[in-house]
CSV table of C-alpha atoms and ligand atoms in Angstrom, one decimal:
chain,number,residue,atom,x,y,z
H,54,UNK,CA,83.9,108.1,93.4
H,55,UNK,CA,84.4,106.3,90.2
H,56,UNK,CA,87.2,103.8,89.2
H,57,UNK,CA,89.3,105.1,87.3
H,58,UNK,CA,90.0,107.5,90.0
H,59,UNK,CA,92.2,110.7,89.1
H,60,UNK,CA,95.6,109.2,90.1
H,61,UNK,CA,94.9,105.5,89.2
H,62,UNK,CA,94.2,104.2,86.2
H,63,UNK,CA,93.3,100.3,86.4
H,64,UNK,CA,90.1,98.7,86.2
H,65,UNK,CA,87.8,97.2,89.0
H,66,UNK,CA,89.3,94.0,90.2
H,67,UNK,CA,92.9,94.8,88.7
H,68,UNK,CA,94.6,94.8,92.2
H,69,UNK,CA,94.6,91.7,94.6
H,70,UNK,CA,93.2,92.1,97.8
H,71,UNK,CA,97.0,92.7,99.2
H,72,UNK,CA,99.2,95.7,97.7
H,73,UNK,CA,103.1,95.7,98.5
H,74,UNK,CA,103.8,99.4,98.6
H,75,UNK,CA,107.4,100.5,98.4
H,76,UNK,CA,108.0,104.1,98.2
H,77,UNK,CA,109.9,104.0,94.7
H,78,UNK,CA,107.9,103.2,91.6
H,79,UNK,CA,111.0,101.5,90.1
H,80,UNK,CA,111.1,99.3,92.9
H,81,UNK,CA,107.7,98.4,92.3
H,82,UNK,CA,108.7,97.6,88.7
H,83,UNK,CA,111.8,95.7,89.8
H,84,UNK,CA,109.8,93.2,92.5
H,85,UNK,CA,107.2,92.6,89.6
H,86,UNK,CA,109.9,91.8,87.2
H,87,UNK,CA,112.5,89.8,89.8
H,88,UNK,CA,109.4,88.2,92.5
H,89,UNK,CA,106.2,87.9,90.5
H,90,UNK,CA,104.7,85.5,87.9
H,91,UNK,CA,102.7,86.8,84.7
H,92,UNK,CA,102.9,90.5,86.2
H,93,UNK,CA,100.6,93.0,84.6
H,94,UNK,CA,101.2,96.6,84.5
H,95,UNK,CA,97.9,97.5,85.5
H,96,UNK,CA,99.0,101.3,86.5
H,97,UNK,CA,101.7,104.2,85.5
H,98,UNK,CA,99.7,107.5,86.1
H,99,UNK,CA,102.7,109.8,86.6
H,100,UNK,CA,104.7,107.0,86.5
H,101,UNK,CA,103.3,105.8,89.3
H,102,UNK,CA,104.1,102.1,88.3
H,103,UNK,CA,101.2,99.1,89.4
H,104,UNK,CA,101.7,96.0,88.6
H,105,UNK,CA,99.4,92.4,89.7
H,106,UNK,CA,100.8,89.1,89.1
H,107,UNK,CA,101.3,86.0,91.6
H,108,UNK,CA,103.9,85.3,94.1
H,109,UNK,CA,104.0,81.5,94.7
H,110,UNK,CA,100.7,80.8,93.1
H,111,UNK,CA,98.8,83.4,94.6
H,112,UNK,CA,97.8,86.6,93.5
H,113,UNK,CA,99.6,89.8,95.0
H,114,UNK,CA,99.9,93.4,93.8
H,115,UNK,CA,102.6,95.7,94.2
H,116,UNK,CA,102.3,100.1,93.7
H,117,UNK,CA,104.8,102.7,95.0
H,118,UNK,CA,103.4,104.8,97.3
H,119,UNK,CA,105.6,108.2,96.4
H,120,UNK,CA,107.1,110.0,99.6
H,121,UNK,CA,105.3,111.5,102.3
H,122,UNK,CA,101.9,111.1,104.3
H,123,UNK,CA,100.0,113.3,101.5
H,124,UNK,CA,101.5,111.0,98.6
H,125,UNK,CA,100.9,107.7,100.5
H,126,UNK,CA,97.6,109.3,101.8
H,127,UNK,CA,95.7,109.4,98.2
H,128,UNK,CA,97.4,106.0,96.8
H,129,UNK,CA,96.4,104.3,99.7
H,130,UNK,CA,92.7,105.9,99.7
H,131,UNK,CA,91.8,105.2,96.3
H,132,UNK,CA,92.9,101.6,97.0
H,133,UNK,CA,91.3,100.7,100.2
H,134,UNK,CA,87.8,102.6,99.4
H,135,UNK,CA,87.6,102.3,95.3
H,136,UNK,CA,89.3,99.3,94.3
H,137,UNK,CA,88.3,97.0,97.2
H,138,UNK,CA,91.8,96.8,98.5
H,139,UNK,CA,91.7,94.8,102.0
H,140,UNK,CA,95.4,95.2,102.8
H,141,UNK,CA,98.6,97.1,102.1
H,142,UNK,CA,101.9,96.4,103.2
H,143,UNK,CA,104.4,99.3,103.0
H,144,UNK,CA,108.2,98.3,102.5
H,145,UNK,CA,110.3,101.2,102.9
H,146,UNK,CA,113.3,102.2,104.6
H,147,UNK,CA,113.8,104.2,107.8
H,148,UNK,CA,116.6,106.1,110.1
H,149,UNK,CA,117.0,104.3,113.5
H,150,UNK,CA,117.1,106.4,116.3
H,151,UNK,CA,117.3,103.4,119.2
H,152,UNK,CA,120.4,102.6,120.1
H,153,UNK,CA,119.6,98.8,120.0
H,154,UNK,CA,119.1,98.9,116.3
H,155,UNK,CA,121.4,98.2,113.6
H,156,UNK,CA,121.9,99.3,109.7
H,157,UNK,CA,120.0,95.8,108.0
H,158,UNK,CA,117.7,95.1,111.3
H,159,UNK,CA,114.0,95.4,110.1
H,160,UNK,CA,111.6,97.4,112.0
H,161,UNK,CA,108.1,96.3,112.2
H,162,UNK,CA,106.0,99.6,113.5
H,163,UNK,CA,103.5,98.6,115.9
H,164,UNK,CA,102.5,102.3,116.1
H,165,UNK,CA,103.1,105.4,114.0
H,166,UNK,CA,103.4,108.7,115.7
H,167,UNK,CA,103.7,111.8,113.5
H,168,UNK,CA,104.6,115.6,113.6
H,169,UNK,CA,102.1,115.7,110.3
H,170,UNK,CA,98.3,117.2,110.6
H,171,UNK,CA,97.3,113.8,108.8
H,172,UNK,CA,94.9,113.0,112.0
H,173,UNK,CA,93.7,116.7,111.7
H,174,UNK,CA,90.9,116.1,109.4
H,175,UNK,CA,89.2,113.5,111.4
H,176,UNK,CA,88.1,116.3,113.7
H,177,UNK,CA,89.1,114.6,117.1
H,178,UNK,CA,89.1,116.0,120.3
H,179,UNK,CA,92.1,114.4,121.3
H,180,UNK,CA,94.7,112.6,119.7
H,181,UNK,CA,94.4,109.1,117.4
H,182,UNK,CA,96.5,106.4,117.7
H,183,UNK,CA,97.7,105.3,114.6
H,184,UNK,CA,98.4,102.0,114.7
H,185,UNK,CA,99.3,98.5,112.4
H,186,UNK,CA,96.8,95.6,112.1
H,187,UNK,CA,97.6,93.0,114.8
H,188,UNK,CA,97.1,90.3,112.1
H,189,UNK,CA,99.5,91.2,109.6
H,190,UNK,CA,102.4,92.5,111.9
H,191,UNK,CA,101.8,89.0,114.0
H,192,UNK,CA,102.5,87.4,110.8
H,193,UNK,CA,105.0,89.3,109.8
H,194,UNK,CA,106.7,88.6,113.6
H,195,UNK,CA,106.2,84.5,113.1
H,196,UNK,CA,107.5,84.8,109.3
H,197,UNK,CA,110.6,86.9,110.4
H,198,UNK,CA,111.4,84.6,113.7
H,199,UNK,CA,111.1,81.6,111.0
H,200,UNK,CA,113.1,83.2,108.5
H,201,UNK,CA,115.6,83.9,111.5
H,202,UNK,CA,116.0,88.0,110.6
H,203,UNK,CA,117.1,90.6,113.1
H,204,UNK,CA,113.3,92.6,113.9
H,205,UNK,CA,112.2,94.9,116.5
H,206,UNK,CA,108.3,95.8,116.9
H,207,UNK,CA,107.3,99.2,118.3
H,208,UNK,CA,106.8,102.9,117.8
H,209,UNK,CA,108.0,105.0,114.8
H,210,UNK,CA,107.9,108.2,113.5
H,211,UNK,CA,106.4,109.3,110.6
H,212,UNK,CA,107.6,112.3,109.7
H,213,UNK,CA,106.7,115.5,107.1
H,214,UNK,CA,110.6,116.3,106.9
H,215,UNK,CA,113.8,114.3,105.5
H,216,UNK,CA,115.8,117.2,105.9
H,217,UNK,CA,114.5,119.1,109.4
H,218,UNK,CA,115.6,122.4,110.7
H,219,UNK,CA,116.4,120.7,113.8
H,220,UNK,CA,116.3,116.3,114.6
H,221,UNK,CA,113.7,115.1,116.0
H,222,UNK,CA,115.2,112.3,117.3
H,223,UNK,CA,116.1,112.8,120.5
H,224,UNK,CA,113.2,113.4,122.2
H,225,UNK,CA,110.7,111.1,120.5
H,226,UNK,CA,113.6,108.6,121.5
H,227,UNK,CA,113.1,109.1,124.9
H,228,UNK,CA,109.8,108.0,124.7
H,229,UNK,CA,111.1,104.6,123.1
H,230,UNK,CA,110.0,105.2,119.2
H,231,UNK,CA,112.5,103.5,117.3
H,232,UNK,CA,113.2,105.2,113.8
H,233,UNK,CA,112.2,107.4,111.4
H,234,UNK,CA,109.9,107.2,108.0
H,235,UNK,CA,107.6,109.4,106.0
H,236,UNK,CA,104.6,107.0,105.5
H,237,UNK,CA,102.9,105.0,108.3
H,238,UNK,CA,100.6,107.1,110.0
H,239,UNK,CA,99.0,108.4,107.1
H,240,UNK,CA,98.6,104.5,105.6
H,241,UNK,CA,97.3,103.7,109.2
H,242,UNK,CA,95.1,106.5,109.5
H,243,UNK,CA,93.7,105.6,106.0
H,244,UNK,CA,93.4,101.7,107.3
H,245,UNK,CA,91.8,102.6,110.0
H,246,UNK,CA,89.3,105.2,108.1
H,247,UNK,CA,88.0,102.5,105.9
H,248,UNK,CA,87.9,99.8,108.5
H,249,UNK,CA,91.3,97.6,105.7
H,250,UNK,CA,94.5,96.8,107.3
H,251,UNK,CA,97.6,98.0,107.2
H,252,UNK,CA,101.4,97.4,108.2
H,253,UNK,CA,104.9,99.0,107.7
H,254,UNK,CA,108.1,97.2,107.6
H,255,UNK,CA,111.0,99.4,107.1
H,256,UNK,CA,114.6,98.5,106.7
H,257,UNK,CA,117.2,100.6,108.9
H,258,UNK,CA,118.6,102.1,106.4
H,259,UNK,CA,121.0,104.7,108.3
H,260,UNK,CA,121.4,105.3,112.0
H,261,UNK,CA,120.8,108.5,113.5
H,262,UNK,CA,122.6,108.3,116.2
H,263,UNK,CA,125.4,106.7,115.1
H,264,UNK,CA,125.9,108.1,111.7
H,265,UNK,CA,126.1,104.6,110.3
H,266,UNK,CA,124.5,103.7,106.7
H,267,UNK,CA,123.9,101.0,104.1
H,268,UNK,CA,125.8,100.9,101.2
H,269,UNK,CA,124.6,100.2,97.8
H,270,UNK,CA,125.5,96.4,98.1
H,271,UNK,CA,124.0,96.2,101.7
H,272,UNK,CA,121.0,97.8,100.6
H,273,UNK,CA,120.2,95.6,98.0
H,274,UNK,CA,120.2,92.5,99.9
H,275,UNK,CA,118.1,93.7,103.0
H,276,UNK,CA,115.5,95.2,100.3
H,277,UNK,CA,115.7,90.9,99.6
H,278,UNK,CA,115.2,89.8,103.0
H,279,UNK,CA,111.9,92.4,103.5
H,280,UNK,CA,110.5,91.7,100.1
H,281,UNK,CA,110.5,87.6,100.7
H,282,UNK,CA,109.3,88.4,104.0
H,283,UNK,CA,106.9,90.6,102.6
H,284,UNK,CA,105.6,88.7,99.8
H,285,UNK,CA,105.1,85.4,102.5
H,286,UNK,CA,102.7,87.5,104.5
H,287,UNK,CA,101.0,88.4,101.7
M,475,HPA,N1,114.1,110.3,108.0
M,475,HPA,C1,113.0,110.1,107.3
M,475,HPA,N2,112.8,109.0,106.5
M,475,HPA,C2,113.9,108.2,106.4
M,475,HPA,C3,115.1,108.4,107.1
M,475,HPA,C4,115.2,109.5,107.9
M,475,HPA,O1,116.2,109.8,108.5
M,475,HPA,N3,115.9,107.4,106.7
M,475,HPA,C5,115.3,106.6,105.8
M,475,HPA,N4,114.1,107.1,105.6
């Protein structure tokens, strides 16, 4: 397909090799404007906010991703296999459902399991594992020990539902997945597909088990800690 691709609207080369991808598009405006240098708006289809500009000296782009495995499925598509995108880095938030975990501790997801039918249309006889680039979440692992944050690495769930009929998180618990998100096995899928790499970091943003949450204040300065942690891998 030809660039510009129906939901993206920069040129070729307009995107560094490494996209930050929160889920919010006026996040992505607000890192461009509060962490980059010389950032250029370089997409807003549906408001669907782009923007490339440098991060210490070195070029970094930064897109939301919209919610869900189908919205993070086409952004993340038309980057990796039409605009020569090599890596994306999703930021996002998720519900922890380990006990271990705290509101503020980032979660690094080593593997994304999903109730989607993402995988479906690969045609396996069997089940795919979706899972992170070793190189990015091994930086990510060495940045965070340096930077001295609370992490865990493992399992999550990406899931099709905010609001389920009935929680999921018992059971995919018990087989040690750690919280909940909307995003990562689709991005991983998608990395995997056009041979890029990928990684989430998510901030626990409320605990499942424990009914705890973030307020606004807390939020704000854990969205600081991933995004510096974020923009260092990059
Ligand atoms: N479910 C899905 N995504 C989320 C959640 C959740 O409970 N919390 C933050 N992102």
């Amino acid at each position: 397909m030809a660039i510009p691709t129906p939901h993206i609207s920069a040129k070729k080369g307009d995107f560094a090799p490494t996209v930050l991808m929160p889920g919010d598009p006026l996040r992505a405006k607000y890192i461009a404007e509060n962490y980059l240098t010389d950032a250029v708006l370089v997409n807003n289809v549906r408001g669907v906010q782009g923007y490339t500009g440098y991060y210490k000296g070195k070029r970094v782009s930064v897109m939301a991703s919209g919610m869900g495995i189908p919205s993070i499925g086409i952004y993340s598509y038309e980057l990796f296999n039409f605009y020569g995108v090599e890596n994306i880095i999703r930021i996002g938030s998720a519900g922890a459902i380990n006990p271990d975990l705290k509101v503020r501790d980032l979660v690094f997801g080593q593997g994304a399991c999903t109730n989607s039918n993402y995988i479906n249309q690969f045609g396996i006889q069997g089940t795919f594992a979706p899972i992170a680039s070793y190189q990015l979440l091994e930086k990510a692992v060495s940045t965070a020990k340096e930077m001295g944050l609370r992490y865990k690495v493992g399992n999550i769930l990406s899931s099709d539902t905010f609001y389920g009929d009935t929680q999921p998180g018992t059971v995919w618990s018990k087989l040690g997945v750690l919280a909940i998100e909307m995003e990562a096995a689709g991005l991983y899928a998608n990395a995997a597909r056009a041979g890029k790499n990928a990684l989430c970091i998510c901030t626990i943003s409320d605990h499942l088990l424990t009914g705890e949450e973030l307020d606004s204040e807390q939020r704000q300065n854990s969205f600081h800690q991933m995004m510096e942690l974020a923009l260092t891998i990059a």
